[in-house]
Amino acid sequence: MNEQVWVGAGAQVRAPLDQVTQGSCPPIVLEARGLGKQFNTGSRVLEAVDFSARRGERIALVGSNGAGKSTLLRCLVGLLPFGDGTVEILGQRFSEQPNRRQRAALRRRLGFVFQFHGLVGRTSALSNVVNGALGQGYGWRAWSQALAPKQLRADALDALAAVGLSDRALDRTDTLSGGQSQRVAVARALVHRPELVIADEPAASLDPVAGAEVMRVFHGLAEQRGATLVFTTHDLQHALDYSDRVVGLAAGRVVLDSPTVHLRASDLEAIYRD
Amino acid sequence: MTDPLRVPHVVSSHELARWPRLTPVRFTVLVALGAVLIASIGEVAPGPDRLIGALPRMASLLDRMVPPDTDPAFLGRMGLRLLETLQIALVGTVFGVLVSFPLAWLAAKHVSPLNMGRWISRALVSLFRTVPDLVWALFFVSAVGLGAIAGTLTIIVDTAGFCGRFFAEAMEESDPKSREALEAVGARRIDILFASVVPNCMPSFINTSLFALELAVRSSVVLGIVGAGGIGQELKSAFELFQYPKAATIILAIFVIVLLMERLTDWLRQKMG
């Protein structure tokens, strides 16, 4: 295995925020420094995590169950408070948790896809995608497709078409398959054209074919819209196929940070063995 | 060939306790409860001699109730009172549901926009629910006077207490994943309520509201006894004036109305399920 890809070498692909220029090196849109998190039970789930993402980058976070991947993502976007360190994401810098104003500013420019799609089962696919714009200032008009303004409704339908589901727009999401539901969740995350998309194991609850389809659609859309993409996965092939950089976590620490071109599946398997 | 499922036991079955161990605390609680129950039976439960003694009087009362009164003028008056009873139940339930919805939202854990303040709403719902409807009826008769308005206010409060509790429980149990997903896109608590919680809880809301309507019909029948309108007032008059055939007609009418209402709500539940 190529030793250079392990942490330390990973620092070569990162640069401090103040050294970034607008030239050849895209700016950093997400940076965590010394991030630490302890649960109420006393177990430390994240330990001094340094992590960054540049605009347009696609980063796969890998690691075994309990390594801290999902917790890291939730801390980065302010869904979970953390104890130590700071996060700077899309220009919002915070410790512990973003304040109300920062959170609102953040959500306007961020998309999040969960492992279990988190759709509202009793409403239509189109309504669920319209809900994706709830942080954009539409207020009650984004509660349902029936109330949505023309432009938002059209954008939501476009997003559904982009994931190949415009023909199911008015079907209740509890009538869709797992793969279709996750594609609706992708459409919901992308309807407001976020600059940064965070996805927590978007294909984990799906069979291999549906999972690959979701990742293909998801990656394609993010690329087409110029969004930065950070996703966690246990599927090492997905990590290699759909990322520019892979970050590995083990027991709450970053143990790998490397450009994907330097990696083979066997390198990633080592994270799960250690 | 040995059965792979038959593995040696670590303990034999007779070593495993069949019943949970009776701790001193459990034993004390059981004895105390038993003592309270036996003492209460001695105080208020009817003895066999009392029951046997009352049988002839019950038979005589039933005899005087037959045949029920079918005088058209009385039936017409009773029909109007029944209509008023149903109106009290319907209007009281609708307004009660409307009042209970914001109360439930404010009280529901993880859904409410309030932190500590939600206990105020929770306490209000408990107050509405725990005070019996006849007590509320006495309160409203004193406040707004005799008649149907006092009955309607009573049903509103009663329904708000009943639905407030069950709506809040349904909201707390609604799918947390869809709530979190909307929180992640920047939705406010009120957005999450209407975009996720309400659609997810709608079957439960409808069921609870239909039960509340059933309860309201039963309650509104007796509210008249304390002067809060409806058929109960007629029933009270009939008994006070020893007009037992009239009382029998009213009791039969109440039975039919409550039964029809139960059938109607069952049917609606099936249709909307």
XYZ file of C-alpha atoms in Angstrom:
547
model
C 0.000 0.000 0.000
C 1.165 3.528 -0.746
C 2.239 4.928 2.641
C 2.140 8.489 1.361
C -1.619 8.549 1.305
C -1.944 8.296 5.070
C -2.437 11.331 7.252
C 0.412 13.751 7.024
C 0.559 13.272 3.308
C -3.083 14.322 3.334
C -1.995 17.754 4.455
C -0.458 18.198 0.999
C -3.888 18.528 -0.560
C -5.054 21.096 1.970
C -4.000 24.675 2.402
C -4.842 27.074 5.255
C -7.744 29.394 4.572
C -5.616 32.534 4.621
C -3.279 31.166 1.940
C -5.993 30.386 -0.539
C -6.112 32.614 -3.585
C -8.848 32.828 -6.142
C -6.454 31.608 -8.853
C -5.798 27.990 -9.663
C -6.670 26.741 -6.185
C -10.420 26.910 -5.476
C -11.325 28.419 -2.104
C -12.110 26.286 0.911
C -15.865 26.166 1.537
C -15.788 23.865 4.551
C -13.151 23.554 7.223
C -13.137 21.912 10.641
C -10.189 22.372 12.992
C -9.593 20.287 16.067
C -13.195 19.113 16.127
C -14.025 17.039 19.207
C -17.320 15.568 20.316
C -18.286 13.604 23.381
C -21.710 12.074 23.909
C -23.566 12.345 27.220
C -22.657 8.722 27.877
C -19.037 9.855 28.140
C -17.812 8.169 24.955
C -15.715 10.402 22.694
C -16.886 10.010 19.137
C -14.669 12.634 17.462
C -11.104 13.470 18.477
C -9.277 16.553 17.085
C -10.629 16.128 13.577
C -9.160 18.404 10.892
C -11.140 18.339 7.697
C -11.611 20.648 4.747
C -13.280 20.781 1.352
C -12.579 23.104 -1.557
C -15.236 24.438 -3.874
C -16.267 21.834 -6.433
C -14.435 19.018 -4.664
C -16.110 15.644 -4.148
C -15.044 13.985 -0.941
C -15.896 10.499 0.287
C -15.776 9.881 4.039
C -15.159 6.230 4.865
C -14.773 4.287 8.076
C -16.342 1.454 10.001
C -19.602 1.739 11.965
C -19.130 4.024 14.972
C -16.065 5.700 13.461
C -17.816 9.064 13.700
C -18.670 9.780 10.044
C -22.347 10.656 10.536
C -21.591 12.594 13.715
C -18.926 14.583 11.887
C -21.347 15.495 9.101
C -24.034 16.545 11.606
C -21.557 18.660 13.573
C -20.314 20.331 10.383
C -23.795 21.495 9.387
C -24.914 22.408 12.913
C -27.387 19.578 13.439
C -25.353 18.411 16.462
C -23.370 20.559 18.895
C -19.707 19.712 19.407
C -17.341 20.342 22.311
C -13.944 21.295 20.929
C -12.666 23.075 17.845
C -14.227 25.314 15.247
C -16.062 24.914 11.984
C -16.087 27.353 9.111
C -18.628 26.443 6.470
C -19.770 28.628 3.575
C -18.435 31.704 5.348
C -20.085 30.939 8.708
C -17.604 30.336 11.510
C -18.824 28.797 14.760
C -17.899 26.816 17.839
C -20.287 24.307 19.434
C -23.262 25.165 17.228
C -24.200 27.925 14.767
C -26.470 30.631 16.098
C -29.923 31.121 14.615
C -28.751 33.695 12.039
C -25.786 31.564 10.953
C -27.956 28.472 10.722
C -30.467 30.253 8.483
C -27.662 31.615 6.265
C -26.085 28.175 6.098
C -29.236 26.289 5.198
C -29.884 28.595 2.248
C -26.674 27.384 0.588
C -26.556 23.786 1.790
C -28.209 20.518 0.772
C -28.351 17.412 2.978
C -29.214 13.840 1.973
C -29.790 11.288 4.743
C -29.199 7.543 4.758
C -32.908 6.946 5.230
C -34.452 9.441 2.854
C -36.547 11.178 5.526
C -39.380 11.915 3.124
C -42.885 12.703 4.324
C -44.618 9.507 3.240
C -48.158 10.807 3.082
C -47.412 13.691 0.715
C -46.466 13.688 -2.950
C -42.951 13.493 -4.369
C -43.393 17.031 -5.699
C -44.423 18.356 -2.267
C -41.364 16.731 -0.712
C -39.104 18.409 -3.261
C -40.869 21.751 -2.716
C -40.164 21.276 1.027
C -36.459 21.398 0.139
C -36.867 25.163 -0.320
C -38.264 25.732 3.191
C -35.077 27.529 4.233
C -35.211 29.897 1.259
C -37.722 32.357 2.669
C -40.856 31.031 0.962
C -42.519 30.511 4.345
C -45.859 28.686 4.247
C -45.782 28.571 0.460
C -43.179 25.790 0.619
C -45.318 23.573 2.878
C -46.853 21.785 -0.097
C -46.748 21.795 -3.894
C -50.358 23.021 -3.882
C -49.304 26.245 -2.139
C -45.982 26.742 -3.938
C -45.319 29.758 -6.166
C -45.070 28.992 -9.897
C -41.282 29.270 -10.089
C -40.633 27.041 -7.085
C -43.081 24.434 -8.392
C -41.337 24.500 -11.796
C -37.892 24.202 -10.138
C -39.111 21.270 -8.065
C -40.486 19.545 -11.152
C -37.143 20.165 -12.926
C -35.303 18.584 -9.993
C -37.634 15.579 -10.119
C -37.096 15.308 -13.882
C -33.335 15.398 -13.290
C -33.614 12.314 -11.067
C -35.964 10.667 -13.584
C -39.148 10.850 -11.558
C -41.238 13.629 -13.083
C -43.853 11.020 -14.068
C -44.359 10.170 -10.361
C -44.530 13.819 -9.226
C -48.002 13.599 -7.705
C -47.657 10.078 -6.283
C -47.354 9.730 -2.525
C -43.766 8.923 -1.596
C -44.842 5.933 0.500
C -45.810 4.276 -2.787
C -42.279 4.628 -4.226
C -39.470 2.056 -4.031
C -36.425 2.635 -1.818
C -34.305 3.746 -4.770
C -36.989 6.099 -6.071
C -37.470 7.562 -2.585
C -33.763 8.254 -2.265
C -33.802 9.926 -5.698
C -36.638 12.170 -4.460
C -34.474 12.979 -1.427
C -31.626 13.928 -3.787
C -34.005 16.168 -5.742
C -35.147 17.765 -2.468
C -31.537 18.454 -1.465
C -30.708 20.002 -4.822
C -33.884 21.980 -5.592
C -32.478 25.240 -4.254
C -29.186 24.717 -6.092
C -26.969 24.469 -2.998
C -23.255 25.230 -3.188
C -22.436 22.379 -0.841
C -24.194 19.021 -0.611
C -23.665 16.737 2.362
C -24.872 13.153 2.094
C -24.859 10.581 4.863
C -24.638 7.134 3.261
C -27.111 8.021 0.514
C -27.020 4.506 -0.961
C -26.689 2.410 2.202
C -30.339 1.414 2.513
C -30.585 0.360 -1.140
C -29.791 -2.766 -3.126
C -26.560 -2.577 -5.197
C -28.297 -1.648 -8.467
C -30.526 1.042 -6.926
C -27.580 2.282 -4.838
C -25.363 2.658 -7.904
C -28.175 4.453 -9.735
C -28.684 6.905 -6.858
C -24.953 7.603 -6.642
C -24.713 8.105 -10.405
C -27.646 10.540 -10.460
C -26.486 12.284 -7.308
C -22.888 12.690 -8.465
C -23.948 13.770 -11.953
C -26.312 16.436 -10.651
C -23.815 17.806 -8.145
C -21.183 18.007 -10.881
C -23.589 19.598 -13.360
C -24.599 22.232 -10.820
C -21.027 22.863 -9.653
C -21.790 21.866 -6.065
C -19.179 20.666 -3.590
C -20.035 17.172 -2.455
C -19.194 15.440 0.828
C -20.633 11.972 1.323
C -20.117 9.036 3.638
C -20.212 5.503 2.331
C -19.363 1.927 3.228
C -19.231 1.005 -0.442
C -15.572 1.410 -1.280
C -16.275 1.263 -5.006
C -18.631 4.248 -4.631
C -15.880 6.071 -2.750
C -13.413 5.399 -5.561
C -15.857 6.069 -8.418
C -17.535 9.238 -7.204
C -14.921 11.218 -5.265
C -11.802 13.297 -5.916
C -10.569 12.730 -2.390
C -11.128 10.118 0.279
C -10.992 10.841 4.007
C -10.884 7.856 6.342
C -12.032 7.919 9.953
C -11.302 5.366 12.656
C -12.367 5.739 16.302
C -13.166 9.410 15.747
C -9.800 10.330 14.227
C -8.792 11.085 10.639
C -6.499 8.257 9.581
C -6.489 8.808 5.834
C -6.746 11.874 3.630
C -5.730 11.337 0.046
C -6.626 12.123 -3.567
C -8.679 9.236 -4.923
C -6.345 8.691 -7.886
C -3.679 7.472 -5.471
C -5.939 4.883 -3.911
C -7.008 1.319 -4.513
C -9.823 -0.546 -2.818
C -7.288 -2.483 -0.761
C -5.990 0.807 0.721
C -9.484 1.614 1.956
C -10.106 -1.884 3.274
C -7.185 -1.325 5.639
C -9.222 1.313 7.482
C -11.850 -1.291 8.330
C -9.241 -3.798 9.497
C -7.316 -1.442 11.787
C -26.890 -37.189 13.379
C -26.848 -34.533 16.098
C -29.278 -31.652 15.861
C -27.221 -28.424 15.454
C -29.906 -26.487 17.365
C -29.593 -28.713 20.443
C -26.738 -27.263 22.430
C -25.961 -27.973 26.074
C -27.806 -25.616 28.486
C -25.807 -23.443 30.837
C -28.620 -23.726 33.415
C -31.440 -26.239 33.644
C -35.050 -25.071 33.322
C -35.947 -25.744 36.990
C -33.190 -23.329 38.051
C -34.813 -20.431 36.120
C -37.376 -18.456 38.140
C -40.905 -18.631 36.699
C -41.999 -15.426 38.405
C -40.239 -12.155 39.156
C -38.839 -12.067 42.716
C -41.178 -10.447 45.265
C -39.050 -7.663 46.723
C -39.958 -6.080 50.117
C -41.055 -2.889 48.317
C -43.331 -4.801 45.895
C -44.772 -6.828 48.774
C -45.527 -3.644 50.789
C -47.174 -1.947 47.793
C -49.323 -5.052 47.099
C -50.463 -5.285 50.735
C -51.260 -1.546 50.879
C -53.275 -1.700 47.628
C -55.156 -4.776 48.856
C -55.999 -3.021 52.153
C -57.287 0.089 50.374
C -59.437 -2.044 48.035
C -60.967 -4.122 50.849
C -61.679 -1.010 52.948
C -63.316 0.709 49.942
C -65.508 -2.297 49.141
C -66.724 -2.245 52.757
C -67.590 1.459 52.491
C -69.232 1.854 49.072
C -69.906 -1.472 47.318
C -73.539 -2.645 47.445
C -74.056 -5.698 49.628
C -76.247 -8.606 48.449
C -79.043 -7.613 50.903
C -79.191 -4.082 49.448
C -79.293 -5.415 45.896
C -82.009 -7.954 46.670
C -84.028 -5.294 48.513
C -83.786 -2.905 45.532
C -84.954 -5.440 42.945
C -88.719 -4.988 43.518
C -88.349 -1.177 43.368
C -86.375 -1.450 40.086
C -89.051 -3.742 38.655
C -91.778 -1.305 39.720
C -89.926 1.632 38.118
C -89.445 -0.282 34.867
C -93.123 -1.231 34.935
C -94.131 2.437 35.233
C -91.846 3.336 32.278
C -93.726 1.017 29.911
C -95.102 1.870 27.428
C -92.842 4.812 26.484
C -94.614 8.098 25.737
C -95.296 8.586 22.006
C -97.359 11.759 22.191
C -96.524 13.714 18.961
C -96.189 17.053 20.798
C -93.729 15.499 23.262
C -91.836 13.714 20.463
C -91.542 17.010 18.572
C -90.176 18.808 21.649
C -87.790 15.932 22.336
C -86.627 15.946 18.693
C -85.665 19.625 19.007
C -83.788 18.895 22.253
C -81.970 15.995 20.575
C -81.022 18.254 17.688
C -79.694 20.793 20.179
C -77.699 18.009 21.881
C -76.099 17.018 18.582
C -75.391 20.668 17.751
C -73.670 21.136 21.109
C -71.568 18.009 20.460
C -70.655 18.929 16.883
C -69.849 22.610 17.424
C -68.080 21.851 20.712
C -65.952 19.141 19.087
C -64.956 21.258 16.073
C -63.953 24.238 18.210
C -62.343 21.925 20.783
C -60.194 20.322 18.078
C -59.205 23.788 16.827
C -58.221 24.852 20.355
C -56.384 21.602 21.076
C -54.194 21.743 17.963
C -52.013 24.744 18.968
C -52.012 23.538 22.582
C -50.740 20.124 21.476
C -48.081 21.690 19.248
C -46.813 23.904 22.060
C -46.791 20.917 24.453
C -45.193 18.276 22.187
C -41.588 17.393 22.918
C -39.157 17.839 19.967
C -41.899 19.532 17.934
C -42.835 22.509 20.121
C -41.157 25.873 19.468
C -40.973 26.311 23.259
C -38.424 24.727 25.560
C -39.428 24.989 29.215
C -42.557 26.955 28.279
C -44.195 23.847 26.861
C -44.975 22.732 30.410
C -47.493 25.589 30.655
C -49.373 24.214 27.671
C -49.055 20.672 29.016
C -50.456 21.770 32.393
C -53.382 23.547 30.710
C -54.231 20.405 28.699
C -54.046 18.333 31.919
C -56.361 20.766 33.697
C -58.906 20.600 30.856
C -58.747 16.811 30.808
C -58.750 15.948 34.485
C -61.619 18.139 35.663
C -64.850 16.198 34.822
C -67.236 17.602 32.229
C -70.088 18.080 34.721
C -67.822 20.305 36.824
C -66.959 22.392 33.748
C -70.698 22.533 32.952
C -71.469 23.896 36.446
C -68.693 26.464 35.972
C -69.994 27.633 32.583
C -73.653 27.665 33.696
C -72.565 30.014 36.497
C -70.489 32.084 34.064
C -72.790 32.406 31.014
C -76.151 31.221 32.351
C -78.397 28.234 31.684
C -78.628 26.803 28.172
C -76.792 25.378 25.199
C -73.940 27.918 25.177
C -72.729 26.631 28.553
C -72.924 23.090 27.124
C -70.944 24.020 24.016
C -68.225 25.704 26.103
C -68.046 22.577 28.265
C -67.572 20.329 25.237
C -64.912 22.685 23.830
C -62.870 22.451 27.034
C -63.444 18.706 27.351
C -62.403 18.076 23.732
C -59.374 20.380 24.047
C -58.204 18.297 27.023
C -58.803 14.963 25.293
C -57.465 15.873 21.841
C -54.682 18.059 23.270
C -53.150 15.058 24.979
C -53.514 12.604 22.090
C -52.529 15.110 19.392
C -49.365 15.947 21.379
C -48.516 12.249 21.739
C -49.042 11.677 18.006
C -46.832 14.676 17.199
C -44.070 13.429 19.496
C -44.186 10.004 17.851
C -44.262 11.330 14.280
C -41.384 10.276 12.017
C -38.235 11.967 13.414
C -36.297 11.342 10.202
C -38.548 13.539 8.091
C -38.482 16.199 10.817
C -34.670 16.129 10.858
C -34.538 16.228 7.060
C -36.624 19.407 7.012
C -34.619 20.909 9.860
C -31.517 20.322 7.731
C -32.939 22.386 4.865
C -33.591 25.283 7.246
C -37.275 24.777 8.038
C -38.685 26.579 11.087
C -40.656 24.695 13.721
C -43.939 25.882 12.201
C -42.781 24.725 8.743
C -41.912 21.299 10.156
C -45.340 21.157 11.797
C -47.287 21.753 8.607
C -44.949 20.118 6.074
C -44.100 16.957 8.033
C -45.888 16.456 11.361
C -49.449 17.225 10.227
C -49.356 15.021 7.091
C -47.711 12.186 9.056
C -50.185 12.440 11.948
C -53.334 13.027 9.915
C -54.789 9.489 10.367
C -54.215 9.748 14.118
C -55.719 13.263 14.249
C -58.832 12.076 12.389
C -59.223 9.018 14.629
C -58.837 11.053 17.804
C -61.272 13.712 16.575
C -63.894 11.069 15.770
C -63.479 9.546 19.229
C -63.823 13.044 20.663
C -67.084 13.481 18.724
C -68.387 10.193 20.142
C -67.449 11.284 23.658
C -68.986 14.708 23.077
C -72.339 13.182 22.082
C -72.341 11.101 25.295
C -71.299 14.093 27.409
C -73.774 16.517 25.857
C -76.622 14.097 26.691
C -76.004 14.497 30.425
C -74.967 18.162 30.498
C -78.622 19.219 30.617
C -78.886 17.669 34.081
C -76.930 20.670 35.396
C -78.707 23.125 33.080
C -76.222 23.223 30.203
C -78.777 22.538 27.429
C -79.674 19.488 25.395
C -81.818 16.428 26.006
C -80.505 15.931 29.564
C -82.708 18.798 30.737
C -85.826 16.960 29.490
C -84.686 13.737 31.146
C -84.136 15.474 34.471
C -87.606 17.109 34.286
C -89.248 13.769 33.421
C -87.739 12.042 36.469
C -88.427 14.983 38.799
C -92.093 15.087 37.699
C -92.435 11.250 37.890
C -93.197 11.147 34.115
C -91.561 7.756 33.686
C -92.997 6.927 30.205
C -91.453 10.194 28.961
C -88.150 9.280 30.641
C -88.268 5.878 28.900
C -88.725 7.535 25.479
C -85.813 9.882 26.139
C -83.533 7.035 27.288
C -84.411 5.026 24.155
C -83.763 8.081 21.971
C -80.382 8.634 23.657
C -79.511 4.967 23.088
C -80.368 5.223 19.380
C -78.478 8.512 18.920
C -75.306 7.288 20.637
C -75.418 4.001 18.734
C -75.898 5.796 15.397
C -73.042 8.145 16.203
C -70.742 5.195 16.998
C -71.677 3.516 13.716
C -71.133 6.780 11.806
C -67.686 7.400 13.333
C -66.674 3.762 12.716
C -67.692 4.141 9.088
C -65.811 7.455 8.760
C -62.724 5.895 10.356
C -62.785 3.064 7.819
C -63.307 5.483 4.921
C -60.468 7.763 6.000
C -58.097 5.049 7.218
